[in-house]
Amino acid sequence: AAPAAELAEAAGGEEDEAEEEEEGAAAGGAGGVMKLAIMGLPNAGKSTLLNRLLGEERSLTGPEPGLTRDAVRASWMYGSQPVELVDTAGWIGVGDTASYDDVGGEVASMSRRAAFKSLAQVHVVLLVVDARRALSSQRVLSRREISLAHSVIREGKALVVVANKADALSAHERKVYVEALRRNLSERFLEAGHVPILQVSAREGQGVERLMPTVAELYGAWNKRVSTARLNRFVQRLSLRMVGSGMDSTIARIKFMAQVKSRPPTFNAFVSGSRQQPMPRNFEAFLAQQIREVMGFQGVPVRIWFRYKETRVERQKRLRALAASRKTLGGAAAASAAREDAE
């Protein structure tokens, strides 16, 4: 693969800089409230972290797992950016709810549903994990934490992993733990790029000052739009850079590319060939990573939809389906008119 620095230089230039200013202004002008969720397993320290961010006791805290039963909402200003913070109940597994309350898990089940609802509404998620696991377990992330991270990325949200209670580890233990955590995330969540990992102690306040700058940076990238002209220059220059690499013929299939939406950044790539000649999955991951590095989308999910040339058979099938749909709608309209006349 071509080095990111060289690709960035290739995509640069005075014209690109002017476009970057325009694009940045568009992203910054999105306005509205940045919605942030604090999620994780019970007793990972989510409520303590929220209290530290707000400087007040907004959530119940204590040693009992699952102490926070409901999502807690709080409004806050980070500079000039309004923020809505959501501290969810602990992320309880489906099979574990019965052990978290004295009514057969009903309260815990309601809390879990509230957590899912919170995820659908937010923009950036802080996934709080207990760094002390490094002292007693071979797993840097539990199955439930992996499942939660998958849910966040599948929903197209920006993700920050917060390794809480890191003050319980020595400097060497922290280094080993974070390296293992970063490796685990990179292997499992290619579509999200380099997920930021922050080491903190919510109880002591260590490292907490880095949270909001990181969140704000991700939120900006999540909202960002890139001009079509700049994207297609990037594709052309990437194609030139990759001549002889084995990927040059695949890149050459891209005839046109455009960003169709942000939140998360989503791109249409119109390619030669039909669906019977799909673009390789590894190329999709490669292209998404190059877009992140060159266009400034690091740390957020990037989605690419390949649009293939329609074959004659596919076109005929689509036209038949369209005609049938119109016929059905026309029949329904006629029946409705007949009923009105009868009345």
Coordinates of C-alpha atoms in Angstrom, one line a residue:
A1 CA 0.0 0.0 0.0
A2 CA 1.1 3.6 -0.6
P3 CA 2.3 5.4 2.5
A4 CA -0.4 7.6 3.9
A5 CA 1.9 10.6 4.0
E6 CA 2.6 10.3 0.3
L7 CA -1.1 9.9 -0.5
A8 CA -1.9 13.0 1.6
E9 CA 0.7 15.0 -0.3
A10 CA -0.7 13.7 -3.6
A11 CA -4.2 14.8 -2.6
G12 CA -2.9 18.2 -1.5
G13 CA -2.4 21.5 -3.3
E14 CA -3.7 25.0 -3.0
E15 CA -7.0 24.0 -4.7
D16 CA -7.5 21.2 -2.2
E17 CA -6.7 23.5 0.7
A18 CA -9.4 25.9 -0.4
E19 CA -11.9 23.0 -0.6
E20 CA -10.8 21.8 2.8
E21 CA -11.7 25.2 4.2
E22 CA -15.1 25.0 2.5
E23 CA -15.7 21.4 3.7
G24 CA -14.6 22.2 7.2
A25 CA -17.0 25.2 7.4
A26 CA -19.8 22.9 6.2
A27 CA -19.1 20.4 8.8
G28 CA -18.7 23.0 11.5
G29 CA -21.9 24.6 10.5
A30 CA -23.9 21.4 11.1
G31 CA -24.9 22.8 14.4
G32 CA -27.2 21.1 16.9
V33 CA -26.4 19.2 20.1
M34 CA -23.6 16.7 20.2
K35 CA -25.0 13.6 21.8
L36 CA -22.6 11.5 23.8
A37 CA -23.2 8.1 25.5
I38 CA -21.2 6.5 28.2
M39 CA -21.6 2.8 27.9
G40 CA -20.0 -0.4 29.2
L41 CA -20.5 -3.4 31.6
P42 CA -21.9 -2.9 35.1
N43 CA -19.4 -1.4 37.6
A44 CA -16.9 -0.4 34.9
G45 CA -17.0 3.2 36.3
K46 CA -19.3 4.9 33.9
S47 CA -21.2 6.9 36.5
T48 CA -18.0 8.0 38.2
L49 CA -16.7 9.1 34.8
L50 CA -19.9 11.1 34.1
N51 CA -19.7 12.7 37.6
R52 CA -16.1 13.6 36.9
L53 CA -16.9 15.2 33.6
L54 CA -19.8 17.2 35.0
G55 CA -18.2 17.9 38.4
E56 CA -21.3 16.9 40.3
E57 CA -23.1 13.8 41.5
R58 CA -25.6 13.1 38.8
S59 CA -25.5 9.3 38.9
L60 CA -25.5 6.8 41.8
T61 CA -22.0 5.3 42.3
G62 CA -20.8 2.5 44.4
P63 CA -19.3 -1.0 44.4
E64 CA -22.6 -2.9 43.6
P65 CA -22.7 -4.0 40.0
G66 CA -25.7 -2.6 38.1
L67 CA -26.3 0.2 40.6
T68 CA -27.3 2.6 37.8
R69 CA -30.7 1.3 36.7
D70 CA -31.8 3.9 34.2
A71 CA -30.1 6.1 31.6
V72 CA -29.2 9.5 33.1
R73 CA -29.3 12.6 30.9
A74 CA -27.4 15.8 31.5
S75 CA -26.8 18.9 29.3
W76 CA -23.4 20.5 29.2
M77 CA -21.4 23.0 27.2
Y78 CA -18.0 22.1 25.9
G79 CA -16.7 25.5 24.8
S80 CA -19.4 26.7 22.4
Q81 CA -20.6 23.2 21.6
P82 CA -23.8 22.0 23.4
V83 CA -23.4 18.4 24.6
E84 CA -26.0 16.0 25.8
L85 CA -24.4 13.4 28.0
V86 CA -26.2 10.0 28.5
D87 CA -24.9 7.7 31.2
T88 CA -26.6 4.4 30.5
A89 CA -27.3 1.5 32.8
G90 CA -24.7 -1.2 32.8
W91 CA -24.6 -3.3 29.6
I92 CA -26.2 -6.5 30.9
G93 CA -26.1 -9.6 28.8
V94 CA -29.5 -11.2 27.9
G95 CA -28.8 -14.3 29.9
D96 CA -27.6 -12.3 33.0
T97 CA -30.5 -10.0 33.7
A98 CA -32.2 -12.2 36.3
S99 CA -29.2 -11.9 38.7
Y100 CA -29.3 -8.0 38.8
D101 CA -32.6 -7.4 40.6
D102 CA -35.1 -9.1 42.9
V103 CA -37.9 -9.3 40.4
G104 CA -36.6 -11.9 38.0
G105 CA -34.5 -9.5 35.9
E106 CA -37.4 -7.3 34.8
V107 CA -35.8 -4.0 35.9
A108 CA -32.4 -5.1 34.4
S109 CA -34.2 -6.0 31.1
M110 CA -35.8 -2.6 31.0
S111 CA -32.4 -1.0 31.6
R112 CA -30.9 -3.0 28.8
R113 CA -33.6 -1.9 26.4
A114 CA -33.0 1.7 27.5
A115 CA -29.3 1.3 26.7
F116 CA -30.1 0.1 23.1
K117 CA -32.5 3.1 22.7
S118 CA -29.7 5.5 23.9
L119 CA -27.3 4.0 21.3
A120 CA -29.7 4.7 18.5
Q121 CA -29.9 8.4 19.5
V122 CA -26.3 9.3 20.2
H123 CA -23.4 10.4 18.0
V124 CA -20.3 9.4 19.9
V125 CA -19.9 6.5 22.4
L126 CA -17.4 6.2 25.2
L127 CA -17.0 2.5 25.9
V128 CA -15.7 2.2 29.4
V129 CA -13.7 -0.9 30.2
D130 CA -12.1 -2.0 33.4
A131 CA -8.3 -1.9 32.9
R132 CA -7.8 -4.0 36.0
R133 CA -8.8 -7.0 33.9
A134 CA -5.2 -7.0 32.7
L135 CA -4.1 -8.3 36.1
S136 CA -6.5 -11.3 36.2
S137 CA -7.6 -12.3 32.7
Q138 CA -6.2 -13.1 29.3
R139 CA -9.0 -11.3 27.6
V140 CA -8.6 -7.6 27.1
L141 CA -12.2 -7.3 26.1
S142 CA -15.1 -9.6 27.2
R143 CA -17.5 -11.1 24.7
R144 CA -20.2 -8.6 25.9
E145 CA -17.8 -5.6 25.4
I146 CA -17.0 -6.9 21.9
S147 CA -20.7 -7.3 21.2
L148 CA -21.3 -3.7 22.4
A149 CA -18.5 -2.3 20.2
H150 CA -19.9 -4.2 17.2
S151 CA -23.3 -2.6 17.9
V152 CA -21.8 0.9 18.1
I153 CA -20.0 0.5 14.8
R154 CA -22.9 -1.2 13.1
E155 CA -25.1 1.8 14.0
G156 CA -22.4 4.0 12.4
K157 CA -21.4 5.8 15.6
A158 CA -18.0 7.2 16.5
L159 CA -16.3 5.1 19.3
V160 CA -13.8 5.9 22.0
V161 CA -12.5 3.1 24.3
V162 CA -11.9 4.4 27.8
A163 CA -9.6 2.1 29.9
N164 CA -10.8 3.1 33.3
K165 CA -9.0 2.4 36.6
A166 CA -5.7 2.4 34.8
D167 CA -4.1 3.8 38.0
A168 CA -4.2 0.2 39.4
L169 CA -1.6 -0.9 36.8
S170 CA 2.1 -0.3 36.7
A171 CA 3.6 1.6 33.7
H172 CA 4.7 -1.6 32.1
E173 CA 1.3 -3.3 32.7
R174 CA -0.4 -0.3 31.1
K175 CA 1.8 -0.4 28.0
V176 CA 1.2 -4.2 27.5
Y177 CA -2.5 -3.8 28.1
V178 CA -3.0 -0.9 25.7
E179 CA -1.0 -2.6 23.0
A180 CA -3.1 -5.8 23.4
L181 CA -6.3 -3.7 23.4
R182 CA -5.3 -1.8 20.3
R183 CA -4.3 -5.0 18.5
N184 CA -7.6 -6.6 19.4
L185 CA -9.6 -3.6 18.2
S186 CA -7.7 -3.3 14.9
E187 CA -8.3 -7.0 14.1
R188 CA -12.0 -7.0 15.0
F189 CA -13.1 -3.6 13.8
L190 CA -11.4 -2.8 10.5
E191 CA -14.4 -0.7 9.4
A192 CA -13.9 1.8 12.2
G193 CA -10.2 2.5 11.6
H194 CA -8.0 3.3 14.5
V195 CA -10.4 3.5 17.5
P196 CA -8.9 5.9 20.1
I197 CA -7.9 4.4 23.4
L198 CA -7.6 6.6 26.5
Q199 CA -6.2 5.5 29.8
V200 CA -8.0 7.2 32.7
S201 CA -8.8 7.0 36.4
A202 CA -12.3 8.5 36.7
R203 CA -12.1 8.3 40.5
E204 CA -8.8 10.2 40.7
G205 CA -9.4 12.4 37.6
Q206 CA -6.3 11.2 35.8
G207 CA -6.4 11.5 32.0
V208 CA -10.1 12.7 32.0
E209 CA -9.0 16.1 30.5
R210 CA -8.2 14.3 27.2
L211 CA -11.7 12.9 26.8
M212 CA -13.6 15.8 25.4
P213 CA -10.9 17.0 23.0
T214 CA -10.9 13.5 21.5
V215 CA -14.7 13.3 21.4
A216 CA -14.9 16.8 19.7
E217 CA -12.3 15.7 17.1
L218 CA -14.2 12.5 16.3
Y219 CA -17.5 14.4 16.2
G220 CA -16.0 16.8 13.6
A221 CA -14.8 13.9 11.5
W222 CA -18.1 12.1 11.8
N223 CA -19.9 15.2 10.4
K224 CA -17.4 16.0 7.7
R225 CA -18.1 16.1 4.0
V226 CA -15.5 16.0 1.2
S227 CA -16.1 17.6 -2.2
T228 CA -16.7 15.3 -5.2
A229 CA -13.9 17.0 -7.1
R230 CA -11.4 16.3 -4.4
L231 CA -12.5 12.7 -4.0
N232 CA -12.1 11.9 -7.7
R233 CA -8.6 13.6 -7.8
F234 CA -7.7 11.4 -4.8
V235 CA -8.9 8.3 -6.7
Q236 CA -6.9 9.3 -9.8
R237 CA -3.7 9.9 -7.9
L238 CA -4.1 6.8 -5.8
S239 CA -4.5 4.8 -9.1
L240 CA -1.2 6.3 -10.3
R241 CA 0.6 5.6 -7.0
M242 CA -0.5 1.9 -7.1
V243 CA 0.7 1.0 -10.6
G244 CA 2.4 -2.3 -10.5
S245 CA 1.1 -3.1 -7.0
G246 CA -1.5 -5.7 -8.0
M247 CA -4.3 -3.4 -7.0
D248 CA -4.0 -1.0 -9.9
S249 CA -6.5 -2.9 -12.1
T250 CA -9.0 -2.9 -9.2
I251 CA -8.6 0.8 -8.5
A252 CA -9.0 1.5 -12.3
R253 CA -12.5 0.1 -12.1
I254 CA -13.6 3.1 -10.1
K255 CA -15.0 5.6 -12.6
F256 CA -16.6 8.1 -10.3
M257 CA -16.9 8.6 -6.5
A258 CA -19.0 10.9 -4.3
Q259 CA -19.8 11.3 -0.7
V260 CA -23.6 10.9 -0.3
K261 CA -23.9 11.5 3.4
S262 CA -22.1 12.1 6.7
R263 CA -22.9 10.8 10.1
P264 CA -21.3 8.4 9.4
P265 CA -19.3 9.3 6.2
T266 CA -20.8 7.3 3.4
F267 CA -19.5 7.1 -0.2
N268 CA -20.8 5.8 -3.5
A269 CA -18.2 4.4 -5.9
F270 CA -19.4 3.8 -9.4
V271 CA -17.4 1.0 -10.9
S272 CA -17.1 -0.8 -14.2
G273 CA -18.4 -4.4 -14.5
S274 CA -21.5 -6.0 -13.1
R275 CA -22.4 -7.5 -9.8
Q276 CA -21.1 -10.8 -11.1
Q277 CA -17.7 -9.2 -10.8
P278 CA -17.8 -7.8 -7.3
M279 CA -15.0 -5.7 -5.9
P280 CA -12.8 -7.7 -3.5
R281 CA -13.6 -7.3 0.2
N282 CA -10.0 -6.6 1.1
F283 CA -10.0 -3.7 -1.4
E284 CA -13.1 -2.2 0.3
A285 CA -11.2 -2.2 3.6
F286 CA -8.1 -0.8 1.9
L287 CA -9.9 2.0 0.2
A288 CA -11.8 3.0 3.4
Q289 CA -8.6 3.2 5.3
Q290 CA -6.9 5.4 2.6
I291 CA -10.0 7.7 2.7
R292 CA -9.7 7.9 6.5
E293 CA -6.0 8.8 6.4
V294 CA -6.0 11.2 3.5
M295 CA -9.4 12.9 4.0
G296 CA -9.3 13.1 7.8
F297 CA -11.9 10.5 8.9
Q298 CA -9.7 8.7 11.4
G299 CA -11.5 6.9 14.2
V300 CA -15.0 6.9 12.6
P301 CA -16.8 4.3 10.6
V302 CA -16.5 4.9 6.8
R303 CA -19.0 3.2 4.5
I304 CA -18.4 2.6 0.8
W305 CA -21.2 1.4 -1.5
F306 CA -20.0 0.0 -4.8
R307 CA -22.5 0.8 -7.6
Y308 CA -22.2 -1.7 -10.5
K309 CA -23.2 -1.3 -14.2
E310 CA -26.7 -2.7 -14.6
T311 CA -26.8 -5.7 -17.0
R312 CA -29.6 -6.0 -19.5
V313 CA -31.2 -8.8 -17.5
E314 CA -31.1 -6.7 -14.3
R315 CA -32.5 -3.7 -16.2
Q316 CA -35.4 -5.7 -17.6
K317 CA -36.1 -7.2 -14.1
R318 CA -36.2 -3.7 -12.6
L319 CA -38.5 -2.3 -15.3
R320 CA -40.9 -5.2 -14.9
A321 CA -41.0 -4.7 -11.1
L322 CA -41.6 -1.0 -11.6
A323 CA -44.4 -1.6 -14.1
A324 CA -46.0 -4.1 -11.7
S325 CA -45.8 -1.6 -8.9
R326 CA -47.4 1.1 -10.9
K327 CA -50.2 -1.2 -12.0
T328 CA -50.8 -2.2 -8.4
L329 CA -50.9 1.5 -7.3
G330 CA -53.2 2.3 -10.3
G331 CA -55.6 -0.5 -9.4
A332 CA -55.7 0.6 -5.7
A333 CA -56.4 4.2 -6.8
A334 CA -59.2 3.1 -9.1
A335 CA -60.8 1.0 -6.4
S336 CA -60.6 3.9 -3.9
A337 CA -62.3 6.2 -6.4
A338 CA -65.0 3.6 -7.0
R339 CA -65.7 3.4 -3.3
E340 CA -65.9 7.2 -3.0
D341 CA -68.4 7.3 -5.9
A342 CA -70.5 4.5 -4.3
E343 CA -70.7 6.5 -1.1

